[in-house]
Amino acid sequence: MPNSERSDGRRFDREYAVTTQAILFLSDLDPDDVGDAGYHATHYEGVPVADFRALLALVPADAIAKSTFVDVGAGMGRALILASELPFRQVVGVEVSASLYEVARENLETAQCPLRRCNDVRIVRADARMWTYPPGDLVVFLYNPFDASALEIALGAISSRRRNGATWLIYHTPVHREIIESDNRFRIAAEISCGSVYVCDEPPSD
Ligand SMILES: C[S@@+](CC[C@H](N)C(=O)[O-])C[C@H]1O[C@@H](n2cnc3c(N)ncnc32)[C@H](O)[C@@H]1O
């Protein structure tokens, strides 16, 4: 991680009075607890603040106002806190690690966030591959949480949710982008150096 990102992360923690700046491996945190998810997971690292804001700026304002934001692999909750500064209907994080989930829960309770525009912010402890994604329009954020096979399963769960609406996928560090790009329901909407934004405008399925 470049020094500038590390110091931006520390600044974020000071300003919001939280703890999110760390690099941690699930195998060191919860090896017995996360089961098979641990084999497919990347490490924990908070999203670079400027990258998150730049990627979210690529999603149209009317889509944000209609959508639930889902952070797939929410870690310590940095992206959830940043997303709560936008007028989403709801902000939800899914995290498989019990230790990271606990830190995120505490961070969400204590964060100083004067620019908050969404007050319904939650975190659940679950495996994002098997989770039941919320119905309706979604903006799904992935900061490279896992490998290609896990991404494919999670994409299936996202696409088959009840009362399917539009799905925006924001993929930071899109190392397995071929999984999304080979699914012809998704088209690329925008791209910057740190990541890609995809959209699926599929009409409601029920
Ligand atoms: C690179 S971190 C991203 C943290 C957070 N999204 C952020 O941007 O600050 C990836 C996270 O994905 C989580 N993760 C990996 N596999 C997962 C799974 N199957 N279900 C839920 N979370 C998972 C890891 O524990 C880790 O916290």
Short mmCIF file of C-alpha atoms and ligand atoms in Angstrom, two decimals:
data_model
loop_
_atom_site.label_atom_id
_atom_site.label_comp_id
_atom_site.label_asym_id
_atom_site.label_seq_id
_atom_site.Cartn_x
_atom_site.Cartn_y
_atom_site.Cartn_z
CA MET A 1 0.00 0.00 0.00
CA PRO A 2 1.48 3.42 -0.93
CA ASN A 3 2.42 5.72 2.00
CA SER A 4 -0.11 8.34 0.87
CA GLU A 5 -2.98 5.81 1.14
CA ARG A 6 -1.80 4.71 4.56
CA SER A 7 -1.77 8.29 5.83
CA ASP A 8 -5.19 9.00 4.22
CA GLY A 9 -6.48 5.92 6.06
CA ARG A 10 -5.09 7.17 9.37
CA ARG A 11 -6.59 10.61 8.71
CA PHE A 12 -9.98 8.98 8.03
CA ASP A 13 -9.74 7.13 11.36
CA ARG A 14 -8.88 10.34 13.24
CA GLU A 15 -11.62 12.42 11.58
CA TYR A 16 -14.36 9.82 12.03
CA ALA A 17 -13.06 8.54 15.40
CA VAL A 18 -12.94 4.91 14.23
CA THR A 19 -10.42 2.10 13.71
CA THR A 20 -10.23 0.90 10.11
CA GLN A 21 -6.56 1.23 9.13
CA ALA A 22 -5.00 -2.25 9.11
CA ILE A 23 -3.92 -5.11 6.91
CA LEU A 24 -5.09 -8.45 8.31
CA PHE A 25 -5.43 -12.01 7.05
CA LEU A 26 -8.49 -14.12 7.88
CA SER A 27 -6.19 -17.08 8.48
CA ASP A 28 -4.67 -15.12 11.41
CA LEU A 29 -8.00 -13.78 12.71
CA ASP A 30 -10.68 -16.48 12.52
CA PRO A 31 -9.15 -19.56 10.88
CA ASP A 32 -11.61 -22.07 12.40
CA ASP A 33 -14.60 -19.82 12.31
CA VAL A 34 -14.88 -18.74 8.68
CA GLY A 35 -14.67 -22.26 7.25
CA ASP A 36 -14.24 -22.63 3.54
CA ALA A 37 -14.67 -18.83 2.99
CA GLY A 38 -11.13 -18.41 4.30
CA TYR A 39 -9.65 -20.32 1.33
CA HIS A 40 -11.31 -17.97 -1.15
CA ALA A 41 -10.86 -14.67 0.71
CA THR A 42 -8.32 -11.92 0.17
CA HIS A 43 -6.94 -10.03 3.18
CA TYR A 44 -8.64 -7.17 5.03
CA GLU A 45 -7.63 -3.68 4.01
CA GLY A 46 -9.82 -0.55 4.16
CA VAL A 47 -10.71 0.98 0.81
CA PRO A 48 -8.66 4.10 -0.10
CA VAL A 49 -11.03 6.96 0.71
CA ALA A 50 -10.43 8.94 -2.50
CA ASP A 51 -10.93 5.82 -4.65
CA PHE A 52 -14.23 5.02 -2.97
CA ARG A 53 -15.53 8.55 -3.54
CA ALA A 54 -14.33 8.59 -7.16
CA LEU A 55 -16.04 5.26 -7.94
CA LEU A 56 -19.32 6.25 -6.26
CA ALA A 57 -19.33 9.50 -8.24
CA LEU A 58 -19.73 7.34 -11.39
CA VAL A 59 -23.15 6.06 -10.27
CA PRO A 60 -26.03 8.39 -11.27
CA ALA A 61 -27.64 10.31 -8.39
CA ASP A 62 -31.13 8.95 -9.16
CA ALA A 63 -29.82 5.35 -8.92
CA ILE A 64 -28.27 6.11 -5.52
CA ALA A 65 -31.51 7.57 -4.18
CA LYS A 66 -33.46 4.41 -5.18
CA SER A 67 -30.93 1.83 -4.01
CA THR A 68 -29.68 -0.16 -1.08
CA PHE A 69 -25.88 -0.09 -0.88
CA VAL A 70 -24.28 -3.47 -0.10
CA ASP A 71 -20.61 -3.83 0.79
CA VAL A 72 -19.59 -7.42 0.02
CA GLY A 73 -16.89 -8.09 2.61
CA ALA A 74 -17.39 -5.02 4.79
CA GLY A 75 -14.30 -5.51 6.94
CA MET A 76 -14.12 -2.82 9.64
CA GLY A 77 -16.84 -0.74 7.99
CA ARG A 78 -14.92 2.05 6.28
CA ALA A 79 -16.90 1.83 3.02
CA LEU A 80 -20.16 1.67 5.00
CA ILE A 81 -19.35 4.92 6.80
CA LEU A 82 -18.42 6.62 3.53
CA ALA A 83 -21.56 5.27 1.78
CA SER A 84 -23.73 6.67 4.59
CA GLU A 85 -22.73 10.16 3.38
CA LEU A 86 -24.82 9.50 0.24
CA PRO A 87 -28.65 9.39 0.22
CA PHE A 88 -29.02 5.60 -0.13
CA ARG A 89 -32.27 4.04 1.12
CA GLN A 90 -30.19 1.71 3.28
CA VAL A 91 -26.51 0.79 3.71
CA VAL A 92 -25.66 -2.84 4.56
CA GLY A 93 -22.34 -4.58 5.02
CA VAL A 94 -21.79 -8.35 4.89
CA GLU A 95 -18.70 -9.66 6.66
CA VAL A 96 -17.71 -13.28 7.27
CA SER A 97 -15.09 -12.70 9.97
CA ALA A 98 -16.48 -12.46 13.52
CA SER A 99 -13.54 -10.29 14.63
CA LEU A 100 -13.91 -7.79 11.79
CA TYR A 101 -17.69 -7.78 12.20
CA GLU A 102 -17.28 -6.78 15.87
CA VAL A 103 -14.89 -3.94 14.99
CA ALA A 104 -17.27 -2.71 12.27
CA ARG A 105 -20.25 -2.83 14.65
CA GLU A 106 -18.37 -0.70 17.17
CA ASN A 107 -17.19 1.70 14.46
CA LEU A 108 -20.75 2.17 13.20
CA GLU A 109 -21.92 2.93 16.72
CA THR A 110 -19.24 5.47 17.55
CA ALA A 111 -18.38 7.10 14.19
CA GLN A 112 -18.48 10.89 14.11
CA CYS A 113 -20.16 11.46 10.78
CA PRO A 114 -21.62 14.97 10.46
CA LEU A 115 -22.23 14.56 6.71
CA ARG A 116 -24.40 11.46 7.16
CA ARG A 117 -27.37 11.31 4.75
CA CYS A 118 -28.46 7.72 5.28
CA ASN A 119 -29.38 6.77 8.84
CA ASP A 120 -30.20 3.12 8.19
CA VAL A 121 -26.72 1.59 8.30
CA ARG A 122 -26.20 -2.03 9.35
CA ILE A 123 -23.70 -4.86 9.28
CA VAL A 124 -24.48 -8.57 9.20
CA ARG A 125 -22.16 -11.46 9.85
CA ALA A 126 -22.57 -13.85 6.93
CA ASP A 127 -20.81 -15.48 4.01
CA ALA A 128 -21.54 -13.16 1.08
CA ARG A 129 -21.66 -16.12 -1.30
CA MET A 130 -24.70 -17.59 0.45
CA TRP A 131 -26.36 -14.45 1.79
CA THR A 132 -29.90 -13.47 0.77
CA TYR A 133 -29.39 -10.11 -0.95
CA PRO A 134 -32.06 -7.45 -0.36
CA PRO A 135 -34.83 -7.06 -2.95
CA GLY A 136 -35.04 -4.03 -5.24
CA ASP A 137 -32.36 -1.76 -6.68
CA LEU A 138 -28.84 -2.40 -5.39
CA VAL A 139 -25.47 -0.71 -5.57
CA VAL A 140 -23.04 -3.50 -4.71
CA PHE A 141 -19.48 -2.65 -3.72
CA LEU A 142 -16.64 -5.16 -4.01
CA TYR A 143 -13.15 -4.22 -2.88
CA ASN A 144 -11.61 -7.40 -4.27
CA PRO A 145 -12.99 -9.53 -1.40
CA PHE A 146 -12.39 -12.99 -2.85
CA ASP A 147 -11.27 -15.23 -5.70
CA ALA A 148 -13.02 -15.93 -9.03
CA SER A 149 -15.04 -18.95 -7.89
CA ALA A 150 -16.45 -17.10 -4.87
CA LEU A 151 -17.22 -14.08 -7.04
CA GLU A 152 -19.16 -16.25 -9.48
CA ILE A 153 -21.29 -17.71 -6.67
CA ALA A 154 -21.92 -14.29 -5.10
CA LEU A 155 -22.90 -12.86 -8.49
CA GLY A 156 -25.48 -15.66 -8.85
CA ALA A 157 -26.91 -14.85 -5.40
CA ILE A 158 -27.10 -11.14 -6.26
CA SER A 159 -28.78 -11.76 -9.62
CA SER A 160 -31.35 -14.21 -8.29
CA ARG A 161 -32.64 -12.07 -5.43
CA ARG A 162 -36.38 -11.58 -5.04
CA ARG A 163 -38.01 -8.53 -6.61
CA ASN A 164 -34.93 -8.00 -8.66
CA GLY A 165 -34.31 -4.37 -9.66
CA ALA A 166 -31.40 -2.59 -11.30
CA THR A 167 -28.00 -3.78 -10.07
CA TRP A 168 -24.94 -1.55 -10.07
CA LEU A 169 -21.67 -3.35 -9.33
CA ILE A 170 -18.67 -1.31 -8.30
CA TYR A 171 -15.54 -3.44 -8.42
CA HIS A 172 -12.36 -1.95 -6.94
CA THR A 173 -9.18 -3.78 -8.03
CA PRO A 174 -11.16 -5.88 -10.50
CA VAL A 175 -8.74 -8.79 -10.77
CA HIS A 176 -11.54 -11.23 -11.66
CA ARG A 177 -13.47 -8.88 -13.93
CA GLU A 178 -13.89 -11.64 -16.54
CA ILE A 179 -16.52 -13.23 -14.27
CA ILE A 180 -18.75 -10.15 -14.55
CA GLU A 181 -17.88 -9.40 -18.16
CA SER A 182 -18.81 -12.91 -19.29
CA ASP A 183 -22.28 -12.52 -17.75
CA ASN A 184 -24.22 -10.82 -20.54
CA ARG A 185 -26.78 -9.34 -18.14
CA PHE A 186 -24.09 -6.84 -17.10
CA ARG A 187 -22.59 -4.06 -19.19
CA ILE A 188 -19.71 -1.82 -18.27
CA ALA A 189 -20.97 1.69 -17.37
CA ALA A 190 -17.71 3.42 -16.43
CA GLU A 191 -14.10 2.70 -15.64
CA ILE A 192 -11.27 4.54 -13.85
CA SER A 193 -7.78 3.41 -12.93
CA CYS A 194 -8.76 1.86 -9.56
CA GLY A 195 -11.90 0.06 -10.66
CA SER A 196 -14.91 -0.56 -12.87
CA VAL A 197 -18.64 0.07 -12.63
CA TYR A 198 -21.13 -2.36 -14.20
CA VAL A 199 -24.90 -2.17 -14.48
CA CYS A 200 -27.66 -4.69 -15.07
CA ASP A 201 -31.01 -3.06 -15.86
CA GLU A 202 -32.96 -6.30 -15.65
CA PRO A 203 -36.68 -5.66 -15.00
CA PRO A 204 -38.31 -6.96 -11.81
CA SER A 205 -38.63 -10.76 -11.90
CA ASP A 206 -41.72 -10.97 -9.67
C1 LIG B 1 -10.22 -5.91 0.95
S1 LIG B 1 -11.31 -6.10 2.35
C2 LIG B 1 -12.52 -4.81 2.00
C3 LIG B 1 -13.06 -4.13 3.26
C4 LIG B 1 -14.15 -3.11 3.03
N1 LIG B 1 -15.06 -3.48 1.98
C5 LIG B 1 -13.59 -1.76 2.70
O1 LIG B 1 -13.66 -1.43 1.51
O2 LIG B 1 -13.09 -1.05 3.55
C6 LIG B 1 -12.18 -7.61 1.89
C7 LIG B 1 -13.10 -8.13 2.99
O3 LIG B 1 -13.89 -9.20 2.48
C8 LIG B 1 -14.16 -10.12 3.54
N2 LIG B 1 -14.60 -11.38 2.96
C9 LIG B 1 -13.87 -12.27 2.24
N3 LIG B 1 -14.63 -13.32 1.86
C10 LIG B 1 -15.88 -13.09 2.33
C11 LIG B 1 -17.10 -13.79 2.25
N4 LIG B 1 -17.20 -14.97 1.61
N5 LIG B 1 -18.20 -13.26 2.83
C12 LIG B 1 -18.13 -12.07 3.50
N6 LIG B 1 -16.98 -11.37 3.64
C13 LIG B 1 -15.87 -11.86 3.05
C14 LIG B 1 -12.82 -10.17 4.26
O4 LIG B 1 -12.95 -10.68 5.56
C15 LIG B 1 -12.40 -8.69 4.23
O5 LIG B 1 -12.88 -8.01 5.37
#
